[in-house]
Amino acid sequence: MTRLARLFAFTAVAAVAAPALAADKYDNPEYKSWAQYKPGTSIVTRLTVELSGASKVTTTTTTLVEVTKDEVVVESTAVITEDGREVKLSPKRSAIPQQVNSLPPSPKESAKKVGPFEEGKKKVKVGDTEFECEWVKSDATVVVTETFSCDSLPGIRVKNVMKTEDGHTTTEVIKATLKK
């Protein structure tokens, strides 16, 4: 086969295969978790980091601004509290697409990679409402992680706790205003 014929054959295969490869899209679970609600829906998340005696808290309010068939738009505002001082960050808008090229690993898939894990269902209270969550706990010797996920709450992750011998980090939804 001549060099020109090989180049033509390669180009023909690439032209047929490239659109098929680019067409692999997945439904985005985060989009789905927000799209089931109306604009004005919000969650308040608190991130607490305690490390070697120091503490820092970030409280973030994420509000659903717009829902379309292709994406949802959310706006987040955050307040960081450290050593008695507060810093308010500027609002940030983010688009969450309905389709994504790849899916992030689930908490269970992540836990499997680091070693032994436990899983089950547990209820987590957010404000006055309890949500039935999928629960995964992994123990990677140095870091113990617990993750609580719930499809019926915007953002899916309800609570995440990471513990080390030096401290811990907790991220949890502390308030949800859900508009159907």
Coordinates of C-alpha atoms in Angstrom, one line a residue:
M1 CA 0.0 0.0 0.0
T2 CA 1.4 3.3 -1.0
R3 CA 2.0 6.1 1.5
L4 CA -0.8 8.2 -0.1
A5 CA -3.3 5.2 0.1
R6 CA -2.4 4.6 3.8
L7 CA -3.0 8.3 4.5
F8 CA -6.3 8.2 2.7
A9 CA -7.4 5.1 4.6
F10 CA -6.4 6.6 7.9
T11 CA -8.3 9.9 7.1
A12 CA -11.4 8.0 6.1
V13 CA -11.4 5.9 9.3
A14 CA -10.8 9.1 11.4
A15 CA -13.6 10.9 9.7
V16 CA -16.0 8.2 10.5
A17 CA -14.8 7.4 14.1
A18 CA -14.3 11.0 15.4
P19 CA -18.0 12.0 15.4
A20 CA -18.9 8.7 17.1
L21 CA -16.3 9.3 19.8
A22 CA -17.4 12.9 20.3
A23 CA -21.0 11.8 20.6
D24 CA -20.4 10.0 24.0
K25 CA -22.3 12.2 26.4
Y26 CA -23.7 11.4 29.8
D27 CA -26.6 12.8 31.8
N28 CA -25.1 15.0 34.5
P29 CA -26.4 14.0 37.9
E30 CA -25.7 17.4 39.3
Y31 CA -27.9 19.0 36.6
K32 CA -30.7 16.6 37.4
S33 CA -30.5 17.4 41.1
W34 CA -31.0 21.1 40.5
A35 CA -33.4 20.9 37.4
Q36 CA -36.1 19.2 39.5
Y37 CA -36.6 22.5 41.3
K38 CA -37.8 26.1 40.4
P39 CA -35.5 29.2 40.4
G40 CA -35.2 30.5 43.9
T41 CA -34.3 27.1 45.3
S42 CA -31.2 27.4 47.5
I43 CA -28.9 25.4 49.7
V44 CA -26.6 26.7 52.4
T45 CA -23.4 24.7 52.9
R46 CA -20.9 25.1 55.7
L47 CA -17.3 24.0 55.3
T48 CA -15.4 23.7 58.6
V49 CA -11.7 23.0 58.6
E50 CA -9.9 22.3 61.9
L51 CA -6.3 21.6 61.5
S52 CA -3.6 21.6 64.2
G53 CA -5.7 23.9 66.5
A54 CA -6.6 26.4 63.8
S55 CA -10.2 26.8 62.5
K56 CA -11.8 28.2 59.4
V57 CA -15.5 28.2 58.4
T58 CA -16.8 29.0 54.9
T59 CA -20.6 29.4 54.5
T60 CA -21.8 29.3 50.9
T61 CA -25.3 30.0 49.7
T62 CA -26.0 28.5 46.3
T63 CA -29.2 29.7 44.6
L64 CA -30.8 28.3 41.4
V65 CA -31.2 31.2 39.0
E66 CA -32.3 29.5 35.7
V67 CA -33.4 26.1 34.4
T68 CA -33.3 25.2 30.7
K69 CA -33.2 21.9 28.9
D70 CA -29.5 22.3 28.3
E71 CA -28.2 23.7 31.6
V72 CA -29.0 25.2 35.0
V73 CA -27.5 28.4 36.3
V74 CA -26.7 28.8 39.9
E75 CA -25.2 31.7 41.8
S76 CA -23.0 31.2 44.9
T77 CA -22.0 33.7 47.6
A78 CA -19.6 32.8 50.3
V79 CA -18.5 34.2 53.7
I80 CA -15.2 33.0 55.2
T81 CA -14.7 33.3 58.9
E82 CA -11.3 32.9 60.4
D83 CA -9.8 34.2 63.7
G84 CA -13.0 36.2 64.3
R85 CA -12.8 38.0 60.9
E86 CA -15.3 37.7 58.1
V87 CA -14.6 38.1 54.4
K88 CA -17.5 38.1 52.0
L89 CA -16.7 36.9 48.5
S90 CA -18.3 38.3 45.4
P91 CA -21.2 36.3 43.9
K92 CA -20.2 33.8 41.2
R93 CA -22.5 32.4 38.6
S94 CA -21.9 28.9 37.2
A95 CA -23.6 26.9 34.5
I96 CA -24.2 23.2 35.1
P97 CA -24.7 21.4 31.8
Q98 CA -27.3 18.7 31.3
Q99 CA -24.8 16.6 29.4
V100 CA -21.2 15.9 30.3
N101 CA -18.3 14.1 28.5
S102 CA -17.5 12.0 31.5
L103 CA -18.9 11.3 35.0
P104 CA -17.0 11.8 38.2
P105 CA -16.6 8.6 40.2
S106 CA -19.3 8.0 42.8
P107 CA -18.4 8.1 46.5
K108 CA -18.5 4.2 46.4
E109 CA -16.2 4.0 43.4
S110 CA -13.7 6.4 45.1
A111 CA -13.9 4.4 48.3
K112 CA -13.1 1.1 46.5
K113 CA -9.9 2.6 45.2
V114 CA -8.4 3.3 48.7
G115 CA -9.3 0.1 50.5
P116 CA -11.9 -1.4 52.8
F117 CA -15.2 0.5 53.0
E118 CA -18.7 0.4 54.5
E119 CA -21.9 1.5 52.8
G120 CA -25.6 1.8 53.5
K121 CA -28.4 4.2 53.9
K122 CA -28.7 6.8 56.7
K123 CA -31.0 9.8 57.3
V124 CA -29.3 13.2 57.5
K125 CA -31.1 16.2 58.9
V126 CA -31.0 19.5 56.9
G127 CA -32.8 22.2 58.8
D128 CA -36.1 20.6 59.9
T129 CA -36.1 18.0 57.1
E130 CA -34.6 14.5 57.1
F131 CA -33.2 13.1 53.8
E132 CA -32.6 9.5 53.1
C133 CA -28.9 9.3 51.9
E134 CA -26.5 6.8 50.4
W135 CA -23.7 6.5 52.9
V136 CA -20.1 5.4 52.2
K137 CA -17.2 5.3 54.7
S138 CA -13.7 4.5 53.7
D139 CA -10.6 4.1 55.9
A140 CA -7.4 4.7 54.0
T141 CA -5.3 4.4 57.2
V142 CA -4.2 8.1 57.1
V143 CA -7.6 9.6 56.2
V144 CA -11.1 8.4 57.2
T145 CA -13.8 9.7 54.9
E146 CA -17.6 9.6 55.3
T147 CA -19.8 10.8 52.4
F148 CA -23.6 11.2 52.4
S149 CA -25.3 11.7 49.0
C150 CA -29.0 12.3 48.2
D151 CA -30.4 12.7 44.7
S152 CA -33.4 14.6 45.9
L153 CA -31.3 17.5 47.3
P154 CA -29.7 20.0 44.9
G155 CA -26.0 19.4 44.5
I156 CA -26.3 15.7 45.6
R157 CA -23.7 15.8 48.4
V158 CA -25.3 16.4 51.7
K159 CA -22.4 15.8 54.0
N160 CA -18.7 14.9 53.7
V161 CA -16.3 14.3 56.7
M162 CA -12.6 13.7 56.3
K163 CA -10.5 13.0 59.4
T164 CA -6.8 12.8 59.9
E165 CA -4.7 12.7 63.0
D166 CA -4.0 16.4 62.7
G167 CA -7.7 17.5 62.3
H168 CA -10.8 17.2 60.2
T169 CA -12.8 18.8 57.4
T170 CA -16.6 18.8 57.4
T171 CA -18.8 20.0 54.5
E172 CA -22.5 19.8 55.2
V173 CA -25.7 21.3 53.8
I174 CA -27.2 23.2 56.8
K175 CA -30.3 24.7 55.2
A176 CA -32.3 23.9 52.0
T177 CA -35.1 26.1 50.6
L178 CA -36.7 23.8 48.0
K179 CA -39.2 25.2 45.4
K180 CA -41.1 22.7 43.3

